Coordinates of C-alpha atoms in Angstrom, one line a residue:
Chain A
X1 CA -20.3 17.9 4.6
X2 CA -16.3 17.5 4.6
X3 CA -14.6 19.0 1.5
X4 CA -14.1 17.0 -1.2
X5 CA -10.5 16.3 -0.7
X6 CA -11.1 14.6 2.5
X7 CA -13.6 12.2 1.3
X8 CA -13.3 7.9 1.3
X9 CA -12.9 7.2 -2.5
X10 CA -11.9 4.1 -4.5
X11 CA -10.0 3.6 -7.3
X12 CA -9.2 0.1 -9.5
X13 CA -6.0 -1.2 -10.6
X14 CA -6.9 -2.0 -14.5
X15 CA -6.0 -5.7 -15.0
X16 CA -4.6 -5.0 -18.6
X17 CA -0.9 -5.1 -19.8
X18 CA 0.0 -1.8 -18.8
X19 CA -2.2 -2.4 -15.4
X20 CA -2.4 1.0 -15.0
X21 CA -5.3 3.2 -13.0
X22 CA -8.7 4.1 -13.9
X23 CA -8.0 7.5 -11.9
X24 CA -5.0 9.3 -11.3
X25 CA -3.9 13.1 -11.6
X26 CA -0.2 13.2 -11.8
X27 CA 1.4 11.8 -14.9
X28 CA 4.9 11.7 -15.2
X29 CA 6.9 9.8 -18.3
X30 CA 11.1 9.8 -18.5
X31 CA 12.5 9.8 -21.6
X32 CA 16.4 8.6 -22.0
X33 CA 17.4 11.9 -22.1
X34 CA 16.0 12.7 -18.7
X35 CA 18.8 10.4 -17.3
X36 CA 21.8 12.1 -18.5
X37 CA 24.9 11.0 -16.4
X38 CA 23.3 7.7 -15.0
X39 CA 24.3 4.7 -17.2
X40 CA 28.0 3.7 -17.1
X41 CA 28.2 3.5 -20.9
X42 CA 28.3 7.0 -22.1
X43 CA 29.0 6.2 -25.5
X44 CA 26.2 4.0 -25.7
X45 CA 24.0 6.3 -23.8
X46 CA 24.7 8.6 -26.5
X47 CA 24.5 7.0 -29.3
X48 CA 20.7 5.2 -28.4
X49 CA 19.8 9.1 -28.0
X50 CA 20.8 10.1 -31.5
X51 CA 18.6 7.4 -33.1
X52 CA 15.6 7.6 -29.9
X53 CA 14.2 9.2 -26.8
X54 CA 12.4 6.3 -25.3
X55 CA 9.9 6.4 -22.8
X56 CA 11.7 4.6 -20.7
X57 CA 9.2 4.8 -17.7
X58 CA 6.2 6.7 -15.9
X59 CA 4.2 7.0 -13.3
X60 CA 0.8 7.7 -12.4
X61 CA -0.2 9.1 -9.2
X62 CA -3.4 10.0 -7.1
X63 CA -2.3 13.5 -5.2
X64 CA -2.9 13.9 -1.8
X65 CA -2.7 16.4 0.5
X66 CA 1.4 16.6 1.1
X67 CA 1.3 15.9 5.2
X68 CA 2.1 13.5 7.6
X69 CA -1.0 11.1 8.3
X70 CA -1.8 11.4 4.4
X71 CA -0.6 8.7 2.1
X72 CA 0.2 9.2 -1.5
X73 CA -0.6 6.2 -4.0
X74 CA 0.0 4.8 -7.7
X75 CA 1.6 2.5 -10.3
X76 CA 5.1 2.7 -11.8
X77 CA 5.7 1.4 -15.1
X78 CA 9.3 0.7 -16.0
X79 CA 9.9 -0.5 -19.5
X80 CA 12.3 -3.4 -20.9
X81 CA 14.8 -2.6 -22.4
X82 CA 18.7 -1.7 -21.7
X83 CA 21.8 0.9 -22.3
X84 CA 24.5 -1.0 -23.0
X85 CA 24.2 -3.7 -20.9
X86 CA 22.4 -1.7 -17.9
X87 CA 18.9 -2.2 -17.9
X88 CA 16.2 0.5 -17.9
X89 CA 15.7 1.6 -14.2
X90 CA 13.7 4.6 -12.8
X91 CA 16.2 7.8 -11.6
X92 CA 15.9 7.1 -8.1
X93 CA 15.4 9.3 -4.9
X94 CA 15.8 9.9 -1.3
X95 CA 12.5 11.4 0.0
X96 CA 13.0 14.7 1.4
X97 CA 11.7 14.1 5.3
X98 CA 14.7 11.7 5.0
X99 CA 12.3 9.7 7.8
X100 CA 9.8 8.4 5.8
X101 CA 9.4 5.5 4.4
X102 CA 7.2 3.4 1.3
X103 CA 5.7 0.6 -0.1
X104 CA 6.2 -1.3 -3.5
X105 CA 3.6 -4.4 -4.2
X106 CA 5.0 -5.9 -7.5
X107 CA 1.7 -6.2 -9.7
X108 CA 3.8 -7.7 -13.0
X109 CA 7.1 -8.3 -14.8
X110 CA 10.5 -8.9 -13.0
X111 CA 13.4 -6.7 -11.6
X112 CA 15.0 -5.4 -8.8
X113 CA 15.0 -2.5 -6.2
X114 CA 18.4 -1.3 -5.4
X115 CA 18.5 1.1 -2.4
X116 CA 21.3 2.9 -0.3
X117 CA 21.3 5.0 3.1
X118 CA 23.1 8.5 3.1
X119 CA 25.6 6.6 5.6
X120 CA 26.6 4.3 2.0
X121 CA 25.1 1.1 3.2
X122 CA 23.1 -0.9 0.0
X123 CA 20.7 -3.3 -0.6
X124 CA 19.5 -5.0 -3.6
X125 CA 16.1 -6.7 -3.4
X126 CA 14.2 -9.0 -5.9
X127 CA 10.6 -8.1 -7.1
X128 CA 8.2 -10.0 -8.9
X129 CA 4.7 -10.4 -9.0
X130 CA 3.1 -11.0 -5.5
X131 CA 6.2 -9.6 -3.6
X132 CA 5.8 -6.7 -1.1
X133 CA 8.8 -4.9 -0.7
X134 CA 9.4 -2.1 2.4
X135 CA 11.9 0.6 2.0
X136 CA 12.6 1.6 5.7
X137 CA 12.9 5.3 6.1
X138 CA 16.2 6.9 5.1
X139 CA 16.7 4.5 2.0
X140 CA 16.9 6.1 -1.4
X141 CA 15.2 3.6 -3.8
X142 CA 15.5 2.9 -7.8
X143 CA 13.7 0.2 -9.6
X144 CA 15.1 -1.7 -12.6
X145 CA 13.6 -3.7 -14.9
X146 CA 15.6 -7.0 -16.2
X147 CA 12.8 -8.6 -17.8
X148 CA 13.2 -9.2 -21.6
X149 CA 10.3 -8.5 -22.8
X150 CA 7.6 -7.0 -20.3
X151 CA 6.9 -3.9 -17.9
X152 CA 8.4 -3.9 -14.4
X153 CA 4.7 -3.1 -12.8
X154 CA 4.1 -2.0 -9.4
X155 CA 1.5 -0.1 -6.7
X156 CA 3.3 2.1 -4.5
X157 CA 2.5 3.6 -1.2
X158 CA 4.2 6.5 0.9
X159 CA 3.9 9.3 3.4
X160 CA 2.0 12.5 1.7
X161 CA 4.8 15.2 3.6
X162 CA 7.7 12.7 2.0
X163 CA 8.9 14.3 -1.0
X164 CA 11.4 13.4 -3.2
X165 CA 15.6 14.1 -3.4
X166 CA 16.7 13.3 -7.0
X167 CA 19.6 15.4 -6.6
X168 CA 21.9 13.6 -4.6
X169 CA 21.4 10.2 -7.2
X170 CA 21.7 12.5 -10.4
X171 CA 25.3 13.6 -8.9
X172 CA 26.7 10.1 -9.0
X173 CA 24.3 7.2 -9.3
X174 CA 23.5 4.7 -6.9
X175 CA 26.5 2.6 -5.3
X176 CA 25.4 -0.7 -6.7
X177 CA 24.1 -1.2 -10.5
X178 CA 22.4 -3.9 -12.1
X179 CA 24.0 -5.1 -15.4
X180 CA 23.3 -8.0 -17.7
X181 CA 25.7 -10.3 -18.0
X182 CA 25.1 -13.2 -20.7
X183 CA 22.0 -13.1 -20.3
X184 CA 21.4 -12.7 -16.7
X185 CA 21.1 -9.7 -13.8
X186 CA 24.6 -9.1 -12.1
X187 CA 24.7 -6.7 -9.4
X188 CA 27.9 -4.7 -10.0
X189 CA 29.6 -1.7 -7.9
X190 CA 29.5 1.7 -9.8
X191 CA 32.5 2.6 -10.3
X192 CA 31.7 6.6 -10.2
X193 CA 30.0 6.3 -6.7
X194 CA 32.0 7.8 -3.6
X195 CA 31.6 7.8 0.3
X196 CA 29.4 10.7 1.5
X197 CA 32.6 11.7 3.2
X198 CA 35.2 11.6 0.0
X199 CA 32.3 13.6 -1.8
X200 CA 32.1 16.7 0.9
Chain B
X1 CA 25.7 -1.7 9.4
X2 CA 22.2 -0.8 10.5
X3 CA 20.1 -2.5 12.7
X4 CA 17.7 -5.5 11.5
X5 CA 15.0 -2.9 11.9
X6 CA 16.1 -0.3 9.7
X7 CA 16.7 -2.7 6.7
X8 CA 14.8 -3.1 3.6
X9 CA 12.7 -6.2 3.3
X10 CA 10.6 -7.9 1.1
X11 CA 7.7 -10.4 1.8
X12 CA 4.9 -11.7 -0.5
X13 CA 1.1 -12.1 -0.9
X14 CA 1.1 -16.0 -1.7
X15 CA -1.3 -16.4 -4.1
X16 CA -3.7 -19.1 -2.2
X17 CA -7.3 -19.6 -1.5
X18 CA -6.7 -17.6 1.5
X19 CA -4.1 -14.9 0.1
X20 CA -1.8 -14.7 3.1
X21 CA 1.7 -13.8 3.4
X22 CA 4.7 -16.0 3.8
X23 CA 6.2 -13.5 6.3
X24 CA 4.0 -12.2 9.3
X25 CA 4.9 -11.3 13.2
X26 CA 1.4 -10.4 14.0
X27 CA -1.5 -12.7 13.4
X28 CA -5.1 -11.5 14.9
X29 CA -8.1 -14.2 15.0
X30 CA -11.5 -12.4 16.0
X31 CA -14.4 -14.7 17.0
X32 CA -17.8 -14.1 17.2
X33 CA -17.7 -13.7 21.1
X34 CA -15.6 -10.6 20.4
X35 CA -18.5 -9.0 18.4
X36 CA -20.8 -8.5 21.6
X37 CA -23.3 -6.0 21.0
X38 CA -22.3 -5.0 17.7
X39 CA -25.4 -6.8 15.5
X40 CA -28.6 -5.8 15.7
X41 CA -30.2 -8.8 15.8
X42 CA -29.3 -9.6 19.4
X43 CA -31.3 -13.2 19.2
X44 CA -30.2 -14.3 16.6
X45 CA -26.2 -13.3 18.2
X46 CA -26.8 -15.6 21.2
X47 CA -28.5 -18.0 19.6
X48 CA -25.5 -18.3 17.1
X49 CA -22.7 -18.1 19.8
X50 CA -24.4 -21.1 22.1
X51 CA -23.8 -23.4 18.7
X52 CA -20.5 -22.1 18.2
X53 CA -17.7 -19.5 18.0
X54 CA -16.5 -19.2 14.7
X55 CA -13.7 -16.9 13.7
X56 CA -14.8 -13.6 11.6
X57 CA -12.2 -12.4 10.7
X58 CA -8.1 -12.3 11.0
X59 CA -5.6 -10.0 10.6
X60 CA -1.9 -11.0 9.7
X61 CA 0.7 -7.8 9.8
X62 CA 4.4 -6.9 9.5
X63 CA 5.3 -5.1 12.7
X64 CA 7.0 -2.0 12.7
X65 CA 8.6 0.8 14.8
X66 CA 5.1 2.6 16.0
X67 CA 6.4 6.1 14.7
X68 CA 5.4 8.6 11.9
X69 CA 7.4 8.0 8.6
X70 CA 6.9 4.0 9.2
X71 CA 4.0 2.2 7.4
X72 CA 2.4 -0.8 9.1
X73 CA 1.3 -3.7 6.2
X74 CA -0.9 -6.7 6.2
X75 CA -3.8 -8.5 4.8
X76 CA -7.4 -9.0 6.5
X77 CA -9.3 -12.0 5.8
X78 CA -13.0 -11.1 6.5
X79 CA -14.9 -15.1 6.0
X80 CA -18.7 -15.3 4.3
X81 CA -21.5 -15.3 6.5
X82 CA -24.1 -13.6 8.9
X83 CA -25.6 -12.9 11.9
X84 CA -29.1 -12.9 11.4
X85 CA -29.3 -10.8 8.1
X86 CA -26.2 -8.4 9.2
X87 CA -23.0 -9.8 7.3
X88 CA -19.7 -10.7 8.8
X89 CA -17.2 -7.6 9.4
X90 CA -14.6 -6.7 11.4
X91 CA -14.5 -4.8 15.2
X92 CA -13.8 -1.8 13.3
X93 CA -11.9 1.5 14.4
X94 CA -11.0 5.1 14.3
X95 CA -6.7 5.5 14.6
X96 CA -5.8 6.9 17.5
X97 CA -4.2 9.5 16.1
X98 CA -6.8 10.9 14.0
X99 CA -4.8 12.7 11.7
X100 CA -3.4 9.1 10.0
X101 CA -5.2 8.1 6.9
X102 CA -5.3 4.1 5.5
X103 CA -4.9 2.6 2.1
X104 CA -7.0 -1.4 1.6
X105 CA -6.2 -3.0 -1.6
X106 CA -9.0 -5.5 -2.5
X107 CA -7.3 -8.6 -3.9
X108 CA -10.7 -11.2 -3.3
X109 CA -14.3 -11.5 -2.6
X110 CA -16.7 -9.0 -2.6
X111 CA -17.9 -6.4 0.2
X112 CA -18.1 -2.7 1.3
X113 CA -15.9 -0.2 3.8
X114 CA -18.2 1.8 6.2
X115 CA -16.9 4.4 7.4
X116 CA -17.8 7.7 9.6
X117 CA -16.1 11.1 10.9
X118 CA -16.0 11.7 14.3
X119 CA -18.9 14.2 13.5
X120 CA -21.0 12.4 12.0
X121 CA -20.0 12.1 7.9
X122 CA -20.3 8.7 6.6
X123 CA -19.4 6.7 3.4
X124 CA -19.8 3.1 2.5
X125 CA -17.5 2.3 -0.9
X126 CA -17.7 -1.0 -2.7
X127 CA -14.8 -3.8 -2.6
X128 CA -13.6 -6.1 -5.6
X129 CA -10.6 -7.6 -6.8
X130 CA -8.1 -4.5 -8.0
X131 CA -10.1 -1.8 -6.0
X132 CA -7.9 0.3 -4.4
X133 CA -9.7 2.4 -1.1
X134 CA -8.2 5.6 0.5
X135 CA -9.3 6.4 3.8
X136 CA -8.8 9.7 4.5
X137 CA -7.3 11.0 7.9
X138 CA -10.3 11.1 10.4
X139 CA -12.7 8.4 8.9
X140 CA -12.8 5.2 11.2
X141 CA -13.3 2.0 9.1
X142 CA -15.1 -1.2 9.3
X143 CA -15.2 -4.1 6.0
X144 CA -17.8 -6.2 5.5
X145 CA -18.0 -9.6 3.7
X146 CA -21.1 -9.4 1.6
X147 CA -20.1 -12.6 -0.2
X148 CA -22.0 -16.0 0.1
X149 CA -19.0 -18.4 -0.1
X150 CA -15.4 -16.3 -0.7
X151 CA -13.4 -14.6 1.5
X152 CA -13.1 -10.7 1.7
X153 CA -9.6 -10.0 1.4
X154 CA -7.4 -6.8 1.0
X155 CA -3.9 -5.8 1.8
X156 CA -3.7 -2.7 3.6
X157 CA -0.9 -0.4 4.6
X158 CA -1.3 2.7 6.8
X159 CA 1.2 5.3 9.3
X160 CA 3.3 3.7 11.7
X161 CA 2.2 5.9 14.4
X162 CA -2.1 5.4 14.0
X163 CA -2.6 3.4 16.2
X164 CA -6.1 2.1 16.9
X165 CA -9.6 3.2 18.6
X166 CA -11.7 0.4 19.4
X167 CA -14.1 1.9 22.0
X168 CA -15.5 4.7 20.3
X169 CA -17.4 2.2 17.3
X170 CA -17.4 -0.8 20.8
X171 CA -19.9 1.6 22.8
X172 CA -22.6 2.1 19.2
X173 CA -21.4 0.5 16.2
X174 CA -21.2 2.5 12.9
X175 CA -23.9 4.9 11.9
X176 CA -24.4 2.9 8.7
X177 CA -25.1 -1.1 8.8
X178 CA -25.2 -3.4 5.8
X179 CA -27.9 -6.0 5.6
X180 CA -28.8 -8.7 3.3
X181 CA -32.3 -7.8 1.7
X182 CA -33.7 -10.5 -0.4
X183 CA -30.3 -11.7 -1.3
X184 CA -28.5 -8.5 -1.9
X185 CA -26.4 -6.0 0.2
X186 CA -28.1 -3.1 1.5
X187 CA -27.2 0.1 3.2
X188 CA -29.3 1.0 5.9
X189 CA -29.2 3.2 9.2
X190 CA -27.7 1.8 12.6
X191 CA -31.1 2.4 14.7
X192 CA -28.8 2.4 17.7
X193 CA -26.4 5.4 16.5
X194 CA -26.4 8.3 17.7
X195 CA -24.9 11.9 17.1
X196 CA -21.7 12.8 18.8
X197 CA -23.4 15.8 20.6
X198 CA -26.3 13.6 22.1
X199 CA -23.9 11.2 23.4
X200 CA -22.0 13.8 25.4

């Protein structure tokens, strides 16, 4: 018989609030302080960290085998809530093996996916429930919630040998951010983000 | 800019009757007369096919670039019925690059996933609404609709560079079939499979 790890299994996406998994082994939850340097408004930034460290979101993960051929699998839960007036929104990553790609099925709530190639093109795209979104290979990929009220939920999807970058995003953000203005999502530029060539 | 290619995109699962997406550039329509020699009840095959040729099953999928990194994504539409006692199912296949696993997210109906190693392992997991089913690099895959009047429907996503290998499930079927008995689903052997070593 094969080992265990290269067994057929199943798991189930709970249909609760929090549609989160019946089976997972990687946990991960990021507190405010965990994104130190990424919302515009320091002084609120700092200030919602002196009162709270809010979960602000996590994800849970099924672990695979980190090669090619293998694909790794589970939900991310982003919270509602906002910095100033920049929502919550995960810290975002390029994948190592830059040439790999993913897949984000919205499960719940509403926000957007803001993504950027090392090369400084952007693209914002809308998710709600239903919606599939594809993040080619070579985009680095955030989600943010701008719902008022309820988790930004969705199943995600990617090559097991990707990996993930943070690095390059905790340097200087993302070039586009997503701010609420009067009530509704504005896509803004960030004004700390420089061309890959400026920055060397 | 990049290339239309190299974009992100988003699409989404329309939530219908039929649950199928409202962005496809590949649409697959099997009929019965594709199915040749895969039931066991031959008769009862022929006797079907000189009534009709109804479609089992279709496939509708977002093409991309057929290279590692990329992730192919559709949904499979498997209808109710049987041939004989043996329900509906698709051709099913192995990749063609072996090495490439599959991910099926069950969004309707009710049914199973058979599936074998080229040396001989097999494993039949159940489908509902919110299952999620890994398959594992190496493990061809085949779904069956066990349902009496709904649709068996998932959304699957796998490596841009599988590929697929029809001819090695064409020449004997799966070692595993799944029959009604008495009004329920049950496993039983393929009395026309045989080992990969006797077949040489």
């Amino acid at each position: 018989m094969p080992s265990e790890t290269t067994l057929p299994f199943t798991f189930n996406i709970v249909p609760s609030l929090e549609s989160i998994l019946d089976k997972y082994d990687n946990h991960i939850a990021r507190n405010l302080s965990a994104m130190k340097g990424q919302y515009q408004d320091r002084a609120a930034y700092e200030a919602k960290l002196t009162e709270d460290d809010p979960v602000l979101y996590e994800v849970y993960e099924v672990s695979r085998p980190p090669v090619a051929g293998e694909l790794l699998m589970g939900i991310s839960i982003v919270r509602p809530g906002k910095v100033g007036n920049e929502y919550y929104m995960t810290k975002g990553h390029f994948h190592t093996v830059l040439e790999t790609s993913e897949m984000y099925y919205c499960l719940r709530g509403a926000g957007f996916m803001v993504m950027e190639t090392p090369e400084g093109d952007w693209a914002v795209e809308a998710l709600k429930p239903g919606t599939v979104l594809y993040v080619p290979p070579r985009w680095a990929h955030r989600s943010v919630n701008t719902g008022d009220q309820e988790n930004l939920v969705t199943f995600f999807t990617y090559p097991g040998n990707a990996g993930h970058d943070y690095g390059t995003i905790e340097r200087q953000g993302f070039r586009k951010i997503v701010m609420d203005h009067q009530g509704n999502p504005e896509i803004a530029d960030n004004p700390r983000w420089m061309p890959a060539d400026v920055r060397r």
